[in-house]
Amino acid sequence: MATDCIFCKIVSGDIPADIVYEGDHVIGFRDINAQAPTHVQIIPREHVAKISDFDPSRDTAWLVELFQAAQKIASDEGLDKGFRLVFNNGALSGQSVLHVHMHILGGRQLSWPPG
Ligand code: DGP
């Protein structure tokens, strides 16, 4: 746990969140500033700052569960017509929270390209 990390504090329960998925290595919770009818953050319980820090000798369990969680959340939320998964990585992408998180967005027509 990183003591100054908002998402670590959500994992520990020190900051409340609307949690929609809890697994061994991953949790999912609704985004505080939702950009779509479904907008959930899926994060590893372990603190890893960004996806470019991913280490396959260490991080495979949460990586696999991240996508299993996305499947389950998409099913639970009725996103059968489509959804989008997004990782922002680093300053130019707009990553604002330095704890790996995969956005799952759905429930409306999503445009492309993103801003
Ligand atoms: P990014 O720009 O990819 O770093 O997205 C971070 C997202 O996290 C952003 O959409 C807002 C969300 N977020 C930030 N702080 C909190 C929080 O305390 N609670 C919840 N539920 N979401 C948060």
Short mmCIF file of N, CA and C and ligand atoms in Angstrom, two decimals:
data_model
loop_
_atom_site.label_atom_id
_atom_site.label_comp_id
_atom_site.label_asym_id
_atom_site.label_seq_id
_atom_site.Cartn_x
_atom_site.Cartn_y
_atom_site.Cartn_z
N MET A 1 0.84 -1.20 0.00
CA MET A 1 0.00 0.00 0.00
C MET A 1 0.87 1.25 0.00
N ALA A 2 0.48 2.21 -0.84
CA ALA A 2 1.15 3.52 -0.84
C ALA A 2 0.29 4.46 0.00
N THR A 3 0.86 5.03 1.02
CA THR A 3 0.05 5.76 2.01
C THR A 3 -0.61 7.01 1.44
N ASP A 4 -0.03 7.58 0.38
CA ASP A 4 -0.61 8.80 -0.18
C ASP A 4 -1.47 8.53 -1.43
N CYS A 5 -1.88 7.28 -1.62
CA CYS A 5 -2.60 6.90 -2.84
C CYS A 5 -4.10 6.76 -2.55
N ILE A 6 -4.91 7.55 -3.28
CA ILE A 6 -6.37 7.52 -3.08
C ILE A 6 -6.93 6.12 -3.33
N PHE A 7 -6.45 5.47 -4.39
CA PHE A 7 -7.02 4.16 -4.72
C PHE A 7 -6.59 3.09 -3.72
N CYS A 8 -5.38 3.18 -3.16
CA CYS A 8 -5.01 2.27 -2.07
C CYS A 8 -5.95 2.47 -0.87
N LYS A 9 -6.36 3.72 -0.65
CA LYS A 9 -7.27 3.99 0.49
C LYS A 9 -8.66 3.45 0.21
N ILE A 10 -9.07 3.39 -1.06
CA ILE A 10 -10.35 2.74 -1.39
C ILE A 10 -10.21 1.23 -1.16
N VAL A 11 -9.08 0.65 -1.57
CA VAL A 11 -8.86 -0.79 -1.34
C VAL A 11 -8.93 -1.10 0.15
N SER A 12 -8.33 -0.26 0.98
CA SER A 12 -8.27 -0.55 2.43
C SER A 12 -9.57 -0.19 3.14
N GLY A 13 -10.45 0.55 2.45
CA GLY A 13 -11.71 0.97 3.07
C GLY A 13 -11.62 2.29 3.80
N ASP A 14 -10.45 2.94 3.75
CA ASP A 14 -10.30 4.23 4.43
C ASP A 14 -11.05 5.35 3.71
N ILE A 15 -11.25 5.20 2.39
CA ILE A 15 -12.08 6.13 1.63
C ILE A 15 -13.24 5.32 1.07
N PRO A 16 -14.49 5.80 1.27
CA PRO A 16 -15.63 5.03 0.78
C PRO A 16 -15.75 5.08 -0.73
N ALA A 17 -16.31 4.03 -1.31
CA ALA A 17 -16.56 3.98 -2.74
C ALA A 17 -17.73 3.03 -2.97
N ASP A 18 -18.37 3.22 -4.12
CA ASP A 18 -19.49 2.35 -4.51
C ASP A 18 -18.88 1.13 -5.22
N ILE A 19 -18.59 0.11 -4.44
CA ILE A 19 -17.84 -1.05 -4.95
C ILE A 19 -18.81 -2.02 -5.63
N VAL A 20 -18.48 -2.39 -6.87
CA VAL A 20 -19.36 -3.29 -7.64
C VAL A 20 -18.70 -4.64 -7.89
N TYR A 21 -17.42 -4.76 -7.59
CA TYR A 21 -16.72 -6.04 -7.80
C TYR A 21 -15.63 -6.15 -6.74
N GLU A 22 -15.55 -7.31 -6.10
CA GLU A 22 -14.45 -7.58 -5.16
C GLU A 22 -13.93 -8.98 -5.42
N GLY A 23 -12.66 -9.08 -5.78
CA GLY A 23 -12.03 -10.37 -6.01
C GLY A 23 -10.75 -10.47 -5.20
N ASP A 24 -10.03 -11.57 -5.39
CA ASP A 24 -8.81 -11.79 -4.61
C ASP A 24 -7.75 -10.72 -4.87
N HIS A 25 -7.65 -10.28 -6.13
CA HIS A 25 -6.54 -9.39 -6.52
C HIS A 25 -7.01 -8.03 -7.03
N VAL A 26 -8.31 -7.88 -7.22
CA VAL A 26 -8.86 -6.73 -7.95
C VAL A 26 -10.16 -6.27 -7.29
N ILE A 27 -10.40 -4.97 -7.33
CA ILE A 27 -11.74 -4.46 -7.00
C ILE A 27 -12.22 -3.54 -8.13
N GLY A 28 -13.54 -3.35 -8.18
CA GLY A 28 -14.13 -2.41 -9.13
C GLY A 28 -15.09 -1.50 -8.39
N PHE A 29 -15.05 -0.22 -8.70
CA PHE A 29 -15.93 0.75 -8.02
C PHE A 29 -16.33 1.84 -9.01
N ARG A 30 -17.49 2.44 -8.78
CA ARG A 30 -18.00 3.46 -9.70
C ARG A 30 -17.15 4.73 -9.63
N ASP A 31 -16.90 5.29 -10.83
CA ASP A 31 -16.10 6.51 -10.92
C ASP A 31 -16.86 7.67 -10.27
N ILE A 32 -16.14 8.50 -9.55
CA ILE A 32 -16.73 9.64 -8.86
C ILE A 32 -17.19 10.71 -9.84
N ASN A 33 -16.68 10.67 -11.06
CA ASN A 33 -17.00 11.68 -12.09
C ASN A 33 -17.38 10.95 -13.38
N ALA A 34 -18.48 10.20 -13.30
CA ALA A 34 -18.83 9.27 -14.38
C ALA A 34 -19.03 9.98 -15.72
N GLN A 35 -18.45 9.39 -16.76
CA GLN A 35 -18.53 9.93 -18.12
C GLN A 35 -19.50 9.13 -18.99
N ALA A 36 -20.19 8.18 -18.40
CA ALA A 36 -21.14 7.34 -19.12
C ALA A 36 -22.05 6.71 -18.07
N PRO A 37 -23.21 6.18 -18.49
CA PRO A 37 -24.12 5.57 -17.50
C PRO A 37 -23.42 4.50 -16.66
N THR A 38 -22.56 3.70 -17.28
CA THR A 38 -21.66 2.84 -16.51
C THR A 38 -20.25 3.37 -16.67
N HIS A 39 -19.61 3.71 -15.58
CA HIS A 39 -18.21 4.12 -15.58
C HIS A 39 -17.60 3.61 -14.28
N VAL A 40 -16.86 2.53 -14.42
CA VAL A 40 -16.30 1.83 -13.25
C VAL A 40 -14.79 1.79 -13.40
N GLN A 41 -14.11 1.94 -12.27
CA GLN A 41 -12.65 1.77 -12.22
C GLN A 41 -12.35 0.37 -11.72
N ILE A 42 -11.55 -0.38 -12.46
CA ILE A 42 -11.14 -1.73 -12.05
C ILE A 42 -9.65 -1.64 -11.74
N ILE A 43 -9.29 -1.99 -10.51
CA ILE A 43 -7.91 -1.74 -10.06
C ILE A 43 -7.35 -2.96 -9.33
N PRO A 44 -6.02 -3.15 -9.43
CA PRO A 44 -5.40 -4.17 -8.59
C PRO A 44 -5.39 -3.71 -7.13
N ARG A 45 -5.54 -4.67 -6.22
CA ARG A 45 -5.42 -4.31 -4.80
C ARG A 45 -4.01 -3.81 -4.49
N GLU A 46 -3.06 -4.40 -5.17
CA GLU A 46 -1.65 -4.05 -4.99
C GLU A 46 -1.37 -2.70 -5.64
N HIS A 47 -0.48 -1.91 -5.04
CA HIS A 47 -0.14 -0.61 -5.64
C HIS A 47 0.89 -0.79 -6.75
N VAL A 48 0.47 -0.49 -7.97
CA VAL A 48 1.37 -0.37 -9.13
C VAL A 48 0.97 0.94 -9.78
N ALA A 49 1.93 1.82 -10.00
CA ALA A 49 1.58 3.19 -10.37
C ALA A 49 0.94 3.29 -11.75
N LYS A 50 1.49 2.59 -12.73
CA LYS A 50 0.94 2.72 -14.08
C LYS A 50 1.24 1.46 -14.87
N ILE A 51 0.48 1.29 -15.95
CA ILE A 51 0.53 0.02 -16.67
C ILE A 51 1.93 -0.21 -17.26
N SER A 52 2.68 0.87 -17.53
CA SER A 52 4.03 0.67 -18.06
C SER A 52 4.99 0.14 -16.99
N ASP A 53 4.55 0.10 -15.73
CA ASP A 53 5.35 -0.54 -14.67
C ASP A 53 5.01 -2.02 -14.51
N PHE A 54 4.06 -2.51 -15.33
CA PHE A 54 3.66 -3.92 -15.26
C PHE A 54 4.88 -4.83 -15.38
N ASP A 55 4.96 -5.80 -14.47
CA ASP A 55 6.08 -6.75 -14.46
C ASP A 55 5.51 -8.16 -14.56
N PRO A 56 5.71 -8.84 -15.70
CA PRO A 56 5.10 -10.16 -15.88
C PRO A 56 5.62 -11.22 -14.92
N SER A 57 6.75 -10.96 -14.24
CA SER A 57 7.23 -11.94 -13.26
C SER A 57 6.48 -11.80 -11.93
N ARG A 58 5.65 -10.77 -11.82
CA ARG A 58 5.03 -10.46 -10.52
C ARG A 58 3.52 -10.24 -10.63
N ASP A 59 3.08 -9.69 -11.76
CA ASP A 59 1.76 -9.06 -11.81
C ASP A 59 0.70 -9.83 -12.60
N THR A 60 0.93 -11.10 -12.93
CA THR A 60 -0.04 -11.76 -13.83
C THR A 60 -1.39 -12.01 -13.17
N ALA A 61 -1.40 -12.28 -11.86
CA ALA A 61 -2.69 -12.64 -11.22
C ALA A 61 -3.68 -11.49 -11.34
N TRP A 62 -3.26 -10.29 -11.00
CA TRP A 62 -4.22 -9.18 -11.08
C TRP A 62 -4.53 -8.80 -12.52
N LEU A 63 -3.56 -8.99 -13.42
CA LEU A 63 -3.83 -8.63 -14.82
C LEU A 63 -4.96 -9.50 -15.38
N VAL A 64 -4.87 -10.79 -15.13
CA VAL A 64 -5.92 -11.69 -15.62
C VAL A 64 -7.26 -11.34 -14.96
N GLU A 65 -7.21 -11.10 -13.65
CA GLU A 65 -8.48 -10.83 -12.95
C GLU A 65 -9.08 -9.50 -13.37
N LEU A 66 -8.24 -8.55 -13.78
CA LEU A 66 -8.75 -7.26 -14.27
C LEU A 66 -9.75 -7.49 -15.41
N PHE A 67 -9.38 -8.39 -16.33
CA PHE A 67 -10.25 -8.64 -17.49
C PHE A 67 -11.43 -9.54 -17.13
N GLN A 68 -11.22 -10.46 -16.18
CA GLN A 68 -12.36 -11.24 -15.70
C GLN A 68 -13.38 -10.32 -15.04
N ALA A 69 -12.90 -9.35 -14.27
CA ALA A 69 -13.79 -8.39 -13.61
C ALA A 69 -14.54 -7.57 -14.67
N ALA A 70 -13.82 -7.16 -15.71
CA ALA A 70 -14.48 -6.37 -16.77
C ALA A 70 -15.61 -7.17 -17.42
N GLN A 71 -15.37 -8.45 -17.69
CA GLN A 71 -16.43 -9.31 -18.26
C GLN A 71 -17.62 -9.36 -17.33
N LYS A 72 -17.37 -9.56 -16.05
CA LYS A 72 -18.48 -9.72 -15.10
C LYS A 72 -19.24 -8.40 -14.95
N ILE A 73 -18.51 -7.30 -14.83
CA ILE A 73 -19.18 -6.00 -14.67
C ILE A 73 -20.00 -5.68 -15.92
N ALA A 74 -19.43 -5.94 -17.10
CA ALA A 74 -20.17 -5.69 -18.34
C ALA A 74 -21.46 -6.52 -18.36
N SER A 75 -21.37 -7.75 -17.93
CA SER A 75 -22.56 -8.61 -17.89
C SER A 75 -23.56 -8.09 -16.85
N ASP A 76 -23.08 -7.79 -15.66
CA ASP A 76 -23.96 -7.31 -14.58
C ASP A 76 -24.66 -6.01 -14.98
N GLU A 77 -23.96 -5.16 -15.74
CA GLU A 77 -24.49 -3.83 -16.09
C GLU A 77 -25.28 -3.87 -17.40
N GLY A 78 -25.37 -5.04 -18.02
CA GLY A 78 -26.16 -5.17 -19.25
C GLY A 78 -25.53 -4.49 -20.45
N LEU A 79 -24.19 -4.52 -20.52
CA LEU A 79 -23.49 -3.83 -21.60
C LEU A 79 -23.28 -4.75 -22.81
N ASP A 80 -24.32 -5.50 -23.16
CA ASP A 80 -24.18 -6.50 -24.22
C ASP A 80 -24.00 -5.86 -25.59
N LYS A 81 -24.36 -4.59 -25.75
CA LYS A 81 -24.20 -3.95 -27.06
C LYS A 81 -22.82 -3.30 -27.22
N GLY A 82 -22.02 -3.31 -26.17
CA GLY A 82 -20.66 -2.78 -26.30
C GLY A 82 -20.23 -1.96 -25.10
N PHE A 83 -18.94 -1.88 -24.96
CA PHE A 83 -18.35 -1.08 -23.88
C PHE A 83 -16.91 -0.78 -24.26
N ARG A 84 -16.29 0.11 -23.52
CA ARG A 84 -14.90 0.49 -23.81
C ARG A 84 -14.05 0.30 -22.56
N LEU A 85 -12.83 -0.21 -22.76
CA LEU A 85 -11.84 -0.34 -21.68
C LEU A 85 -10.71 0.61 -21.98
N VAL A 86 -10.30 1.39 -20.98
CA VAL A 86 -9.26 2.42 -21.19
C VAL A 86 -8.26 2.38 -20.05
N PHE A 87 -6.98 2.37 -20.41
CA PHE A 87 -5.92 2.65 -19.45
C PHE A 87 -5.29 3.97 -19.84
N ASN A 88 -5.33 4.97 -19.00
CA ASN A 88 -4.47 6.13 -19.20
C ASN A 88 -3.13 5.81 -18.54
N ASN A 89 -2.05 6.22 -19.20
CA ASN A 89 -0.72 5.87 -18.73
C ASN A 89 0.21 7.07 -18.88
N GLY A 90 0.46 7.75 -17.76
CA GLY A 90 1.41 8.86 -17.80
C GLY A 90 0.75 10.20 -18.10
N ALA A 91 1.55 11.23 -17.96
CA ALA A 91 1.04 12.60 -17.98
C ALA A 91 0.34 12.97 -19.29
N LEU A 92 0.90 12.60 -20.42
CA LEU A 92 0.30 13.02 -21.69
C LEU A 92 -1.04 12.34 -21.95
N SER A 93 -1.29 11.23 -21.30
CA SER A 93 -2.57 10.53 -21.48
C SER A 93 -3.67 11.14 -20.62
N GLY A 94 -3.26 11.95 -19.63
CA GLY A 94 -4.22 12.50 -18.68
C GLY A 94 -4.37 11.64 -17.44
N GLN A 95 -3.49 10.66 -17.22
CA GLN A 95 -3.60 9.86 -16.00
C GLN A 95 -3.48 10.76 -14.78
N SER A 96 -4.52 10.77 -13.96
CA SER A 96 -4.53 11.66 -12.80
C SER A 96 -4.32 10.91 -11.49
N VAL A 97 -4.58 9.61 -11.46
CA VAL A 97 -4.36 8.81 -10.26
C VAL A 97 -3.26 7.79 -10.57
N LEU A 98 -2.18 7.87 -9.81
CA LEU A 98 -1.03 7.00 -10.06
C LEU A 98 -1.19 5.67 -9.32
N HIS A 99 -2.20 4.94 -9.72
CA HIS A 99 -2.44 3.55 -9.29
C HIS A 99 -3.17 2.94 -10.48
N VAL A 100 -2.61 1.87 -11.04
CA VAL A 100 -3.19 1.27 -12.26
C VAL A 100 -4.70 1.16 -12.13
N HIS A 101 -5.41 1.64 -13.15
CA HIS A 101 -6.87 1.51 -13.17
C HIS A 101 -7.31 1.37 -14.61
N MET A 102 -8.24 0.46 -14.81
CA MET A 102 -8.84 0.28 -16.13
C MET A 102 -10.26 0.82 -16.05
N HIS A 103 -10.53 1.83 -16.89
CA HIS A 103 -11.89 2.36 -16.96
C HIS A 103 -12.74 1.38 -17.77
N ILE A 104 -13.93 1.09 -17.31
CA ILE A 104 -14.92 0.45 -18.17
C ILE A 104 -16.09 1.42 -18.31
N LEU A 105 -16.36 1.76 -19.57
CA LEU A 105 -17.40 2.75 -19.89
C LEU A 105 -18.43 2.11 -20.80
N GLY A 106 -19.68 2.37 -20.53
CA GLY A 106 -20.72 1.84 -21.40
C GLY A 106 -22.08 2.41 -21.04
N GLY A 107 -23.06 1.99 -21.82
CA GLY A 107 -24.43 2.43 -21.57
C GLY A 107 -24.86 3.58 -22.46
N ARG A 108 -23.98 4.04 -23.33
CA ARG A 108 -24.33 5.06 -24.33
C ARG A 108 -23.44 4.84 -25.55
N GLN A 109 -23.78 5.50 -26.67
CA GLN A 109 -22.91 5.46 -27.84
C GLN A 109 -21.62 6.22 -27.51
N LEU A 110 -20.49 5.57 -27.66
CA LEU A 110 -19.20 6.20 -27.37
C LEU A 110 -18.57 6.66 -28.68
N SER A 111 -18.02 7.85 -28.69
CA SER A 111 -17.45 8.39 -29.93
C SER A 111 -15.97 8.03 -30.04
N TRP A 112 -15.45 8.18 -31.24
CA TRP A 112 -14.04 7.92 -31.52
C TRP A 112 -13.59 8.89 -32.59
N PRO A 113 -12.43 9.51 -32.58
CA PRO A 113 -11.39 9.30 -31.57
C PRO A 113 -11.71 9.98 -30.25
N PRO A 114 -11.09 9.49 -29.16
CA PRO A 114 -11.23 10.17 -27.86
C PRO A 114 -10.49 11.49 -27.89
N GLY A 115 -10.79 12.36 -26.97
CA GLY A 115 -10.14 13.68 -26.92
C GLY A 115 -8.71 13.60 -26.46
P1 DGP B 1 -7.43 8.86 -14.93
O1 DGP B 1 -7.68 10.20 -15.56
O2 DGP B 1 -7.33 7.76 -15.96
O3 DGP B 1 -6.30 8.87 -13.93
O4 DGP B 1 -8.77 8.53 -14.12
C1 DGP B 1 -8.91 8.59 -12.74
C2 DGP B 1 -10.38 8.46 -12.46
O5 DGP B 1 -10.57 8.20 -11.09
C3 DGP B 1 -11.22 9.69 -12.80
O6 DGP B 1 -12.17 9.33 -13.79
C4 DGP B 1 -11.90 10.06 -11.49
C5 DGP B 1 -11.73 8.85 -10.63
N1 DGP B 1 -11.51 9.15 -9.23
C6 DGP B 1 -10.54 9.96 -8.73
N2 DGP B 1 -10.62 10.00 -7.39
C7 DGP B 1 -11.66 9.19 -7.05
C8 DGP B 1 -12.25 8.83 -5.80
O7 DGP B 1 -11.82 9.23 -4.71
N3 DGP B 1 -13.30 7.97 -5.86
C9 DGP B 1 -13.80 7.48 -7.03
N4 DGP B 1 -14.85 6.66 -6.97
N5 DGP B 1 -13.28 7.81 -8.23
C10 DGP B 1 -12.23 8.66 -8.22
#
